[in-house]
PDB file of C-alpha atoms and ligand atoms in Angstrom:
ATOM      1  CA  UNK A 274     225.886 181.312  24.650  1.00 28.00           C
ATOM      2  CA  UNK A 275     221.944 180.125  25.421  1.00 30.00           C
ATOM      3  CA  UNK A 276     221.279 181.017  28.271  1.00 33.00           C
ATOM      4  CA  UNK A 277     219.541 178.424  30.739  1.00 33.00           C
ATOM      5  CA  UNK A 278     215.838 179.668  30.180  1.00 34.00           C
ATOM      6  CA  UNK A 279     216.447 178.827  26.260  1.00 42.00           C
ATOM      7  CA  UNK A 280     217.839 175.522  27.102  1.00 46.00           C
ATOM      8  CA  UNK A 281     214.816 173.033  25.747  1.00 57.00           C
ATOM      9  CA  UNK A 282     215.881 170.428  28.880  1.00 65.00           C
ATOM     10  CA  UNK A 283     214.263 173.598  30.991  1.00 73.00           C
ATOM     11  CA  UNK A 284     211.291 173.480  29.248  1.00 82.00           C
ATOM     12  CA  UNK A 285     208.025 171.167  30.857  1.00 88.00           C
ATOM     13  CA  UNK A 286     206.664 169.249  27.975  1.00 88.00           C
ATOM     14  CA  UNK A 287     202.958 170.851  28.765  1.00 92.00           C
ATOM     15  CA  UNK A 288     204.331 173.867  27.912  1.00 94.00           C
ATOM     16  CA  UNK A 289     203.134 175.197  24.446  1.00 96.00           C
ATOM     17  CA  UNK A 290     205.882 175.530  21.622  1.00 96.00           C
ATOM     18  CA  UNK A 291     204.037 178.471  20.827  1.00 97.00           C
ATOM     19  CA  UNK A 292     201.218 180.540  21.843  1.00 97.00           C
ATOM     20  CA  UNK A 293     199.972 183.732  19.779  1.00 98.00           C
ATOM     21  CA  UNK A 294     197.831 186.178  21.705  1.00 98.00           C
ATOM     22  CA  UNK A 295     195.673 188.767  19.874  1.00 98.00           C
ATOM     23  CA  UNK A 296     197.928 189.524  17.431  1.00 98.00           C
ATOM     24  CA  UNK A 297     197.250 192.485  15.214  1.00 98.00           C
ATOM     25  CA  UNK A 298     200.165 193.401  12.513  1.00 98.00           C
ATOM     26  CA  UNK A 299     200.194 195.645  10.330  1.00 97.00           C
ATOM     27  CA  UNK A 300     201.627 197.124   7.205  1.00 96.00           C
ATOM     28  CA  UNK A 301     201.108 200.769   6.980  1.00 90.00           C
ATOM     29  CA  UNK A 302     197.371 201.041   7.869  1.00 90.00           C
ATOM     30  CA  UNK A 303     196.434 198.282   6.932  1.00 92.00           C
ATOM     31  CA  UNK A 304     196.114 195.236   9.674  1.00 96.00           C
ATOM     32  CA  UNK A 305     197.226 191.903   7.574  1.00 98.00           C
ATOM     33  CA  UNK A 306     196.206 190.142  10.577  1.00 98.00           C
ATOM     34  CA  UNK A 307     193.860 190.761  13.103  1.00 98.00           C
ATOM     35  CA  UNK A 308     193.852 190.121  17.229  1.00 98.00           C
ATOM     36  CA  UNK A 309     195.011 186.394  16.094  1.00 98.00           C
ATOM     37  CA  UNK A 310     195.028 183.634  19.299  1.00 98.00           C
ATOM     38  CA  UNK A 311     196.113 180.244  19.232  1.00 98.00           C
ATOM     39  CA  UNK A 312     198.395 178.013  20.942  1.00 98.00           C
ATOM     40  CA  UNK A 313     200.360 174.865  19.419  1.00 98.00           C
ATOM     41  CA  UNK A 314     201.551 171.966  21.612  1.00 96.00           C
ATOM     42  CA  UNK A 315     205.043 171.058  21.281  1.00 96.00           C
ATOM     43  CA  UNK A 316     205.703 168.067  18.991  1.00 95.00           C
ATOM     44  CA  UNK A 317     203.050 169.065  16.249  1.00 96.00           C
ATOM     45  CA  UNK A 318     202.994 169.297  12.575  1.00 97.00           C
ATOM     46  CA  UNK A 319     200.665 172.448  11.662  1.00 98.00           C
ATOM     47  CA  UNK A 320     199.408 173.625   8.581  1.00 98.00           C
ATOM     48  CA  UNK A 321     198.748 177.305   7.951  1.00 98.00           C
ATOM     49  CA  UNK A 322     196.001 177.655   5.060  1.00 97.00           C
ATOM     50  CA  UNK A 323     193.990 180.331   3.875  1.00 96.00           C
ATOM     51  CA  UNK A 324     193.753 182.130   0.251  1.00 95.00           C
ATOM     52  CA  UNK A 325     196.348 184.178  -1.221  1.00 93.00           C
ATOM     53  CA  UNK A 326     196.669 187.613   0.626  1.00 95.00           C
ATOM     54  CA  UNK A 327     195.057 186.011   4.078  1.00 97.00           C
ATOM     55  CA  UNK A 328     198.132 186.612   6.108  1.00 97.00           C
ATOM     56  CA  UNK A 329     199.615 183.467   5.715  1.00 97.00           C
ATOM     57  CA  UNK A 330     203.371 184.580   5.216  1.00 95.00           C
ATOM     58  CA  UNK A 331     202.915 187.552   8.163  1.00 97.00           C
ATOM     59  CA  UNK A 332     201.941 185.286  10.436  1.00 98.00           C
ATOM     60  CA  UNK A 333     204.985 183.069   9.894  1.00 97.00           C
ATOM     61  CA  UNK A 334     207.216 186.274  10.185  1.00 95.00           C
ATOM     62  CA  UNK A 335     204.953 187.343  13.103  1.00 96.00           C
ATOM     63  CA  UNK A 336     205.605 183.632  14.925  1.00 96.00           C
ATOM     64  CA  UNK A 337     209.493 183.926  14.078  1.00 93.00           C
ATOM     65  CA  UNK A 338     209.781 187.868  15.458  1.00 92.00           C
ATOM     66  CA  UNK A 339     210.597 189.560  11.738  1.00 91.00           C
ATOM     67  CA  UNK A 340     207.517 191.514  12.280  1.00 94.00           C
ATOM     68  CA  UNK A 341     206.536 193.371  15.502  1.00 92.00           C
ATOM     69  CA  UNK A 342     202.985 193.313  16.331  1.00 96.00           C
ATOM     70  CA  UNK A 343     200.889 196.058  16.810  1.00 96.00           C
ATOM     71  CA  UNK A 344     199.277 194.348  19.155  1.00 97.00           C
ATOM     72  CA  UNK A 345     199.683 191.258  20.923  1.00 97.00           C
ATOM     73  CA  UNK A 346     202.560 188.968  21.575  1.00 96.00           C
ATOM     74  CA  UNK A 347     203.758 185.604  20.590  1.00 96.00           C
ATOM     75  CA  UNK A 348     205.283 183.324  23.092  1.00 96.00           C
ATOM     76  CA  UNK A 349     208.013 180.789  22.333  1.00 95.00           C
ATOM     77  CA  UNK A 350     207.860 178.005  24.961  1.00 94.00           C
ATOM     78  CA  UNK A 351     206.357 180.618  27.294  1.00 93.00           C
ATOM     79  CA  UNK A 352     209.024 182.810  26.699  1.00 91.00           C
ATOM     80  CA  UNK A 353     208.163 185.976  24.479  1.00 90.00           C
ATOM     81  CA  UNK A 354     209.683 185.766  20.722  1.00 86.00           C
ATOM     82  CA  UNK A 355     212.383 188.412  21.064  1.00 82.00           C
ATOM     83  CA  UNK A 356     214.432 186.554  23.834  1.00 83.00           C
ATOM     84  CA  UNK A 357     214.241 182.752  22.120  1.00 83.00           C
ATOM     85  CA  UNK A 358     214.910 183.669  18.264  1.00 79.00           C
ATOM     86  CA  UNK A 359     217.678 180.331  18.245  1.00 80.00           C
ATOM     87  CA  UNK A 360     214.950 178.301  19.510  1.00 89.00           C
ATOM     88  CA  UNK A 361     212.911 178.861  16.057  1.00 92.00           C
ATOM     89  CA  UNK A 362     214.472 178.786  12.739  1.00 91.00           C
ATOM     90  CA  UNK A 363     212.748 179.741   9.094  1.00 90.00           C
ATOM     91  CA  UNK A 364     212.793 177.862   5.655  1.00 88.00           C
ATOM     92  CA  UNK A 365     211.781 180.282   3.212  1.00 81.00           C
ATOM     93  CA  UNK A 366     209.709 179.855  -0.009  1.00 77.00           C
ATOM     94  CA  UNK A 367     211.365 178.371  -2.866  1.00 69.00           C
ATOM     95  CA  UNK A 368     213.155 180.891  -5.008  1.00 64.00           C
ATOM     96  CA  UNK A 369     212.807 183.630  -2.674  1.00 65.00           C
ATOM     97  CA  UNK A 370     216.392 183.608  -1.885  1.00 67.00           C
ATOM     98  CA  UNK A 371     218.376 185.118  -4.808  1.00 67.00           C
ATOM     99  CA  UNK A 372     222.285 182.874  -5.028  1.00 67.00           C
ATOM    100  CA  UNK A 373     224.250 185.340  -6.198  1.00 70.00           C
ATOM    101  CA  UNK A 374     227.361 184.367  -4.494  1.00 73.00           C
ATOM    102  CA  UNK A 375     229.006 181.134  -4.722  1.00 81.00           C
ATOM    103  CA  UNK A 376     228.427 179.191  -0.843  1.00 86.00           C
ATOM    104  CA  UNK A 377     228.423 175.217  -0.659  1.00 90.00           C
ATOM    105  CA  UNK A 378     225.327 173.234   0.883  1.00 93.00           C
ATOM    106  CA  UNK A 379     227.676 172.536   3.329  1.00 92.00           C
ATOM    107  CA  UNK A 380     228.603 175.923   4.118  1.00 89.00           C
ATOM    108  CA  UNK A 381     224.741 177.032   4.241  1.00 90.00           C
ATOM    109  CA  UNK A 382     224.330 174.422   6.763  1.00 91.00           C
ATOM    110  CA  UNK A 383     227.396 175.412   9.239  1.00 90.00           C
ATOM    111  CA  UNK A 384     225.358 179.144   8.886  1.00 87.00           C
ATOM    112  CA  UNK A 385     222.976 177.155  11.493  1.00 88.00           C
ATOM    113  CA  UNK A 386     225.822 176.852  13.753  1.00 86.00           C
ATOM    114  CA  UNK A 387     227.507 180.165  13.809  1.00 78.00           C
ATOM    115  CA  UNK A 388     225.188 181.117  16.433  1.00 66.00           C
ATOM    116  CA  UNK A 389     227.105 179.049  19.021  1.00 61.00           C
ATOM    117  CA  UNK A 390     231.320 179.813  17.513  1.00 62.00           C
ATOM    118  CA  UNK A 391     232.586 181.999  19.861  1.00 60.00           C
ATOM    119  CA  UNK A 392     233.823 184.820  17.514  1.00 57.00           C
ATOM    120  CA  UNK A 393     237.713 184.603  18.463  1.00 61.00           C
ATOM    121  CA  UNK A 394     237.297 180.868  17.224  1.00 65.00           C
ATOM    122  CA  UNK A 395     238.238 180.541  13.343  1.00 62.00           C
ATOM    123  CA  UNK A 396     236.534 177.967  11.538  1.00 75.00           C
ATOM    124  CA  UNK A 397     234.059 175.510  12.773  1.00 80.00           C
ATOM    125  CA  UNK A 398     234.761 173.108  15.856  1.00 84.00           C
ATOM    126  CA  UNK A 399     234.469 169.096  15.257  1.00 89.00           C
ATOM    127  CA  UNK A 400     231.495 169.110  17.223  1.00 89.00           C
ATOM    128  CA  UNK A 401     230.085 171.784  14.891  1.00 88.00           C
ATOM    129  CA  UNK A 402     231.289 169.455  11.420  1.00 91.00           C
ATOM    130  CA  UNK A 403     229.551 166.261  13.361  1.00 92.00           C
ATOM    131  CA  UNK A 404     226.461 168.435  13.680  1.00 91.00           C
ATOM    132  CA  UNK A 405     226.482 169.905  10.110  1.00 93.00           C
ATOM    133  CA  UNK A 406     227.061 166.410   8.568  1.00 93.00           C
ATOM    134  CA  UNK A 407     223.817 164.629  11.200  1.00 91.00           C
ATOM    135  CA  UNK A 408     221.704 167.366   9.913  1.00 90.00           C
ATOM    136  CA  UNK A 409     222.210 166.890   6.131  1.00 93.00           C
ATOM    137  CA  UNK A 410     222.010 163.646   6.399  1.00 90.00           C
ATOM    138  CA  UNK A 411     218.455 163.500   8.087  1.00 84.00           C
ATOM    139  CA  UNK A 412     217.521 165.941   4.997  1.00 86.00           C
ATOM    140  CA  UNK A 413     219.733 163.121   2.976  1.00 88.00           C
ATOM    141  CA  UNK A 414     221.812 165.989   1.237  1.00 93.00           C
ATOM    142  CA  UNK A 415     225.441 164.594   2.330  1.00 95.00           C
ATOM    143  CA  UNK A 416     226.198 163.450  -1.022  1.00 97.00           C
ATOM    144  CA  UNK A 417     225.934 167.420  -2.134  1.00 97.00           C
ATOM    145  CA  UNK A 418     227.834 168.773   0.353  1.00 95.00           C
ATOM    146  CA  UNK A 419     230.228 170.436  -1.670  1.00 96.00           C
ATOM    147  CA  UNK A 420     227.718 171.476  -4.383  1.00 95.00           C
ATOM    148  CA  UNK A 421     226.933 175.311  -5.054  1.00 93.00           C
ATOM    149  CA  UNK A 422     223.464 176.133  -3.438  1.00 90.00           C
ATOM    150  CA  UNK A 423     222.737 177.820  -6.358  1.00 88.00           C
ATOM    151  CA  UNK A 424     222.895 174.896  -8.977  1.00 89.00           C
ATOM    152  CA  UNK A 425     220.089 172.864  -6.807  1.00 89.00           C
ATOM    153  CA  UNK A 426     216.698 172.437  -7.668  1.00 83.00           C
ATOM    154  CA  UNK A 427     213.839 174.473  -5.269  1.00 80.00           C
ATOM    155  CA  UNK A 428     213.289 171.235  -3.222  1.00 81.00           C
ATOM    156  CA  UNK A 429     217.219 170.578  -2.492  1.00 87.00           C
ATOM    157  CA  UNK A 430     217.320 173.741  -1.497  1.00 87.00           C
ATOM    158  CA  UNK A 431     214.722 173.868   0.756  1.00 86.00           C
ATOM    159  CA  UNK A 432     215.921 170.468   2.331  1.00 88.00           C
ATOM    160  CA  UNK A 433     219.839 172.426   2.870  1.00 91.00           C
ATOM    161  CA  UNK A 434     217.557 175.052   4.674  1.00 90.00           C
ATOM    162  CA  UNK A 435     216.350 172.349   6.787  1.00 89.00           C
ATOM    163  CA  UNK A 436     219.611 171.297   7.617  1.00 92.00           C
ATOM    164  CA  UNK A 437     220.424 174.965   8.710  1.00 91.00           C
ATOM    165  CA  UNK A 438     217.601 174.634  11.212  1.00 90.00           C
ATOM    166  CA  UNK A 439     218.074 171.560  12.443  1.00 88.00           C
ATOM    167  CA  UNK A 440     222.225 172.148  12.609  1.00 90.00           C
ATOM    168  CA  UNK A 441     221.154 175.882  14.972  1.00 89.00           C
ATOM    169  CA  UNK A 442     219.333 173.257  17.577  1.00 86.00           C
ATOM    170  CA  UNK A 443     216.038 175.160  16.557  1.00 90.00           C
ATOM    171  CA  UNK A 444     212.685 172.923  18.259  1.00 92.00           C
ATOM    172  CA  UNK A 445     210.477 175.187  16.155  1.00 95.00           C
ATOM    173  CA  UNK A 446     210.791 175.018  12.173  1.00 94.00           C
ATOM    174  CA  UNK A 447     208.656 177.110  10.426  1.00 96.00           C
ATOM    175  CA  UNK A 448     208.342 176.885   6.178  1.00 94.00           C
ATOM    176  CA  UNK A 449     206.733 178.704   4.078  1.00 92.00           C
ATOM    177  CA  UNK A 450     204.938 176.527   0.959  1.00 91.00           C
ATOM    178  CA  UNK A 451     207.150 173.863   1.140  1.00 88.00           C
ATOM    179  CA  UNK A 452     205.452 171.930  -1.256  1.00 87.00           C
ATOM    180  CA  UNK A 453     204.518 174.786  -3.496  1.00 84.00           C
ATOM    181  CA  UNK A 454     205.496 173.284  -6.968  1.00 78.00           C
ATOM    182  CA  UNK A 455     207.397 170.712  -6.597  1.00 80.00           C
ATOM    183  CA  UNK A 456     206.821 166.648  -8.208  1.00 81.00           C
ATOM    184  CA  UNK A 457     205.396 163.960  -6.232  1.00 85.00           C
ATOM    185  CA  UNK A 458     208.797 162.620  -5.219  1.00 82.00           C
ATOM    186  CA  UNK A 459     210.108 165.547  -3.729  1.00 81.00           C
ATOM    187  CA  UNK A 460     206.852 165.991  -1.578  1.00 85.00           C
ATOM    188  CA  UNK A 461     207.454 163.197  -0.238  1.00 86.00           C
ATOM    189  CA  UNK A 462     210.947 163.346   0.750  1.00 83.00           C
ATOM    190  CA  UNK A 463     209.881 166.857   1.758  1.00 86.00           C
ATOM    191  CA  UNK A 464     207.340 165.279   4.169  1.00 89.00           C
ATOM    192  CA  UNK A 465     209.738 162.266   5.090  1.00 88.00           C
ATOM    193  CA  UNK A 466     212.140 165.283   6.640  1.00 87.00           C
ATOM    194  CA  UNK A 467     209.185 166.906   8.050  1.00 91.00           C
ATOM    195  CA  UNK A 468     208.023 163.522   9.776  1.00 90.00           C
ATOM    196  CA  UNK A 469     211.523 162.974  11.207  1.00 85.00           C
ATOM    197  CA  UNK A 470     212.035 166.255  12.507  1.00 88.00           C
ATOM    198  CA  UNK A 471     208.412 165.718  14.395  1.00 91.00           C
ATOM    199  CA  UNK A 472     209.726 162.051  15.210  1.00 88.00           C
ATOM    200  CA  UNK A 473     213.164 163.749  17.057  1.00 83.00           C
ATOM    201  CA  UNK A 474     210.362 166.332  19.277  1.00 88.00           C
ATOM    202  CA  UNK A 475     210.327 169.275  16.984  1.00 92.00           C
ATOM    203  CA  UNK A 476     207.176 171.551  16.119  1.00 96.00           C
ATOM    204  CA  UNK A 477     206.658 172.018  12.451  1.00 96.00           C
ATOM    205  CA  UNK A 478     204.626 174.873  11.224  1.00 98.00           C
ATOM    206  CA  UNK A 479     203.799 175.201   7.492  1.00 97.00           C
ATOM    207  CA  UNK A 480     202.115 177.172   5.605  1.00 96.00           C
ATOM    208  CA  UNK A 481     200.434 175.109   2.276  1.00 94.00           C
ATOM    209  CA  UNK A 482     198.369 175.972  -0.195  1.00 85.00           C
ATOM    210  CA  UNK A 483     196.681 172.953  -1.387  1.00 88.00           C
ATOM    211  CA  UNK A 484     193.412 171.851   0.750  1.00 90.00           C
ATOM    212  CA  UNK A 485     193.283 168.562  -0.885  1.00 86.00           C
ATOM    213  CA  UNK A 486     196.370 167.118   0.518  1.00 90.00           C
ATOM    214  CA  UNK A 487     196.232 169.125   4.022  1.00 92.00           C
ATOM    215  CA  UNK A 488     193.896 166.471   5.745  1.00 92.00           C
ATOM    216  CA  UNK A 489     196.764 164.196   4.658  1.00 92.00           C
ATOM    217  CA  UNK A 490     199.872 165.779   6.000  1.00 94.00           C
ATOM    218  CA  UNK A 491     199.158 167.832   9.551  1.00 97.00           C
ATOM    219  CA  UNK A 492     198.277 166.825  12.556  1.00 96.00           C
ATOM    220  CA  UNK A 493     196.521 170.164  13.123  1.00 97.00           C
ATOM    221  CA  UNK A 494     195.165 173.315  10.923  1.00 98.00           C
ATOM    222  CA  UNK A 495     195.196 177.285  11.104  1.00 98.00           C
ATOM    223  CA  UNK A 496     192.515 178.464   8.970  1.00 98.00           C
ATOM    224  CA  UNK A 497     193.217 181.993   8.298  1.00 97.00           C
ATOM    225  CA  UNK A 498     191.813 185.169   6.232  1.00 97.00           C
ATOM    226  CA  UNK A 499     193.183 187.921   8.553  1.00 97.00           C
ATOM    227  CA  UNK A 500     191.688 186.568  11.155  1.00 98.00           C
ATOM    228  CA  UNK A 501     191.702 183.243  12.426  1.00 98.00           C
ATOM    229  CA  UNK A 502     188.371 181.213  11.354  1.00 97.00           C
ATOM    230  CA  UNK A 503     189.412 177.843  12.667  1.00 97.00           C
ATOM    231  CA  UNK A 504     192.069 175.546  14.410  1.00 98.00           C
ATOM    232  CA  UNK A 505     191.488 172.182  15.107  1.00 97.00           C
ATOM    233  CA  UNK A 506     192.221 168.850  13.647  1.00 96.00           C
ATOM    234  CA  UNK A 507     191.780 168.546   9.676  1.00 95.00           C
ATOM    235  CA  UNK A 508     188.513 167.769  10.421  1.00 94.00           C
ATOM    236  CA  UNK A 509     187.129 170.378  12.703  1.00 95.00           C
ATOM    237  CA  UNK A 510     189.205 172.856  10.584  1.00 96.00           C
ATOM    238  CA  UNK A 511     188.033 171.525   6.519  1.00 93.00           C
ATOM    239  CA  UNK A 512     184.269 172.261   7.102  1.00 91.00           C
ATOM    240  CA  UNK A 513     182.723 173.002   3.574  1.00 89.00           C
ATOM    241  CA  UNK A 514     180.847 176.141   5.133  1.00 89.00           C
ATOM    242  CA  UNK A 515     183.598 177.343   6.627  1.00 92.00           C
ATOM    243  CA  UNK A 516     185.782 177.142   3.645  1.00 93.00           C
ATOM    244  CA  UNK A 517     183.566 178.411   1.557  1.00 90.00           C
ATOM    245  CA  UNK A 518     183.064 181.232   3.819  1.00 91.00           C
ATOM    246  CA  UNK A 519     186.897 182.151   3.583  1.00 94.00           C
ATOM    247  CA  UNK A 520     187.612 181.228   0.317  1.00 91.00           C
ATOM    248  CA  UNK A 521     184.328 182.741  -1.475  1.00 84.00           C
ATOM    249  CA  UNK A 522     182.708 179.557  -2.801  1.00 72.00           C
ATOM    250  CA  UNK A 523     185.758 178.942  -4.944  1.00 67.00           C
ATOM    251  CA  UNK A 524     186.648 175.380  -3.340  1.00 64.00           C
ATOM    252  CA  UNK A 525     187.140 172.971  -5.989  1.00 59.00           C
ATOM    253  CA  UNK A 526     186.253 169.363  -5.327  1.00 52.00           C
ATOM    254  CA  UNK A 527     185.151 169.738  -1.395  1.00 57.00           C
ATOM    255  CA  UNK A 528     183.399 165.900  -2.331  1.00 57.00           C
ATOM    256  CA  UNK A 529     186.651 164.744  -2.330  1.00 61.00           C
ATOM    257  CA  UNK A 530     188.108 166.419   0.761  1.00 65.00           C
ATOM    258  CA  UNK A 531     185.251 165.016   2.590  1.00 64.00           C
ATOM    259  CA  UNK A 532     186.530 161.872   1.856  1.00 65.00           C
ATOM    260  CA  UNK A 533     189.781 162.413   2.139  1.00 64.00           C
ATOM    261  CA  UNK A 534     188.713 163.859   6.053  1.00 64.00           C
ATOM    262  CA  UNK A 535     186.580 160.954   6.776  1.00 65.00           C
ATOM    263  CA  UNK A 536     188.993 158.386   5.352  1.00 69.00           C
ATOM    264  CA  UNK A 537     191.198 159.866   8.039  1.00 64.00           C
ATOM    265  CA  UNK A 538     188.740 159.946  10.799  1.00 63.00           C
ATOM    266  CA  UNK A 539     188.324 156.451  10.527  1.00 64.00           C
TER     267      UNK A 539
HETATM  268  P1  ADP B 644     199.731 185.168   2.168  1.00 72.29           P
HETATM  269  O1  ADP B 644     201.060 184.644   2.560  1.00 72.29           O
HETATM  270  O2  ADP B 644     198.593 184.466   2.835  1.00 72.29           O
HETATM  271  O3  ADP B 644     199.532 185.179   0.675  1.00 72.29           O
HETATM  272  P2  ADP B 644     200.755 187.712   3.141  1.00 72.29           P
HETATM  273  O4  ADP B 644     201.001 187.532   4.573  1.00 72.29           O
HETATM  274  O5  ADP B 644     201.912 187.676   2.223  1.00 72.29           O
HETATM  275  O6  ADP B 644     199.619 186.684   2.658  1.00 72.29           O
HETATM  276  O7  ADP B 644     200.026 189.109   2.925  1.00 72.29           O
HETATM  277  C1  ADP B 644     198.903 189.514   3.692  1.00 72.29           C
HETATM  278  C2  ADP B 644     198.492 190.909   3.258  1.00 72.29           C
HETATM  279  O8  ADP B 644     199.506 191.850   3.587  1.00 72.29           O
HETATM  280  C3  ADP B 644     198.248 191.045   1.753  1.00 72.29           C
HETATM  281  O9  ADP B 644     197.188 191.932   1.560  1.00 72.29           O
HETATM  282  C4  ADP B 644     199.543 191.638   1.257  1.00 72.29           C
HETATM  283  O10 ADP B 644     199.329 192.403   0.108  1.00 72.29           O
HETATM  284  C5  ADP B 644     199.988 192.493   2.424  1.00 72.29           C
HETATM  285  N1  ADP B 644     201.449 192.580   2.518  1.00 72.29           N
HETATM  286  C6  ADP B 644     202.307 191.550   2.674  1.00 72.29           C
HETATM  287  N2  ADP B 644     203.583 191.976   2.758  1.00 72.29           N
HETATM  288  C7  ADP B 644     203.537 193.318   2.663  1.00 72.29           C
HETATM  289  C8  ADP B 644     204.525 194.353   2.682  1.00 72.29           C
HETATM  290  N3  ADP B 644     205.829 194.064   2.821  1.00 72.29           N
HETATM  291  N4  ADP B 644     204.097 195.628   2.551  1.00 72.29           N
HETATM  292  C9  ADP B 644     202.791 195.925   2.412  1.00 72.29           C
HETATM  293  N5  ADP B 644     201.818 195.002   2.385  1.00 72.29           N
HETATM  294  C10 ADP B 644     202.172 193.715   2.508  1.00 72.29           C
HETATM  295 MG1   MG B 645     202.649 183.819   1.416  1.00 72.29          MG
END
């Protein structure tokens, strides 16, 4: 049952989708990020980038409340992490989840919506089914419903996770290296789902690796090594001091992504 402060019709539109406040986690000793603070208006598509190691993957845990902060707290439409977990939903990276068990797309998808079946109800309601089957068809997976999860490339995969998400009502989506990978035809079905998920009022946080095509694909950008160096719009955030400064010097072809950033400034 949500309860009426989760309910998204309760929620102003001014209000952030999320808001991170000096966030400090840790593993062991050592802080993997460090007294982090944003905020993300609802509606946005966000990349996360940063070099390997920066914190990139914590922070998504951090934002969907796998990880308890040392310090700090992040805020889910105002309302702290812990108490609006259906409101936020996760697609992990490719190949990080091991099929060793034989479940359907279809049946990954109704996962979304077992959340809200009342355990003394068996099976799925219509309602439920009509949700399942809107959701895989905005990920345009309904001709693979009945297929094993585990026979699918990466990308389908990653689009049945989608489904999930979308199926459990979630406004905030958060994937990890969605396009890590994957041929130029998946990207952009993978950024066709991303663009209708924004389009319907969702927030879409992702984390991506490749600088070139970030300018490109996100409204806004987290620039991260530990701790935050930049957010902004791609071009506030893809500064060729500031990435150098985070990444080392080791930015390949920042010519182009200046002219990939002005192109879009124009
Ligand atoms: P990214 O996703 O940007 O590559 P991560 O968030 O995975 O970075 O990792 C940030 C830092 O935390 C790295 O130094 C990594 O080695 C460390 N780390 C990540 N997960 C764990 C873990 N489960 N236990 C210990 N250290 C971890
Ligand atoms: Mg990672």
């Amino acid at each position: 049952m949500i309860t009426s402060q989760e309910l998204p019709e309760s929620i102003e539109p001014t209000t952030p989708a999320i808001s991170v406040e000096h966030l400090t986690v840790s593993y062991g000793a050592v802080p993997a990020l460090l007294d982090v603070s944003f905020s993300i208006p609802q509606g946005q598509l966000v990349g996360i980038i940063g070099p390997n190691g920066s914190g990139k993957s914590t922070l998504v845990k951090a934002i969907l409340g796998f990880l308890r902060p040392d310090i700090g707290s992040v805020r889910i439409f105002g309302t702290l992490v812990e108490r609006t977990r259906k409101l936020v939903a996760y697609v992990p990276q490719r190949g990080s989840v091991d099929w060793d068990f034989p479940v359907t797309v279809e049946e990954v998808a109704m996962m979304g919506r077992y959340g809200n079946i009342p355990w003394w109800q068996w099976g799925a309601s219509k309602h439920d089914r009509e949700i399942v089957e809107e959701a895989l068809s905005i990920v345009r997976m309904s001709d693979f419903r009945k297929r094993q999860i585990g026979e699918l490339s990466g990308g389908q995969q990653q689009r049945v996770f989608m489904a999930r998400a979308l199926a459990q009502g979630a406004r905030v989506v958060l994937l990890d290296e969605p396009f890590a990978g994957v041929d130029a035809a998946t990207e952009r079905a993978i950024l066709n789902v991303l663009e209708s998920a924004k389009k319907s009022g969702r927030t879409l946080v992702v984390v991506h690796h490749d600088l070139a095509t970030a300018a490109e694909f996100f409204d806004s950008l987290i620039l991260l090594k530990q701790r935050l160096f930049a957010f902004g719009t791609p071009a506030q955030v893809l500064q060729p001091e500031l990435l150098s400064e985070v990444y080392d010097g080791h930015v390949r072809a920042f010519e182009h992504l200046n002219r990939v950033v002005q192109e879009k400034a124009k």
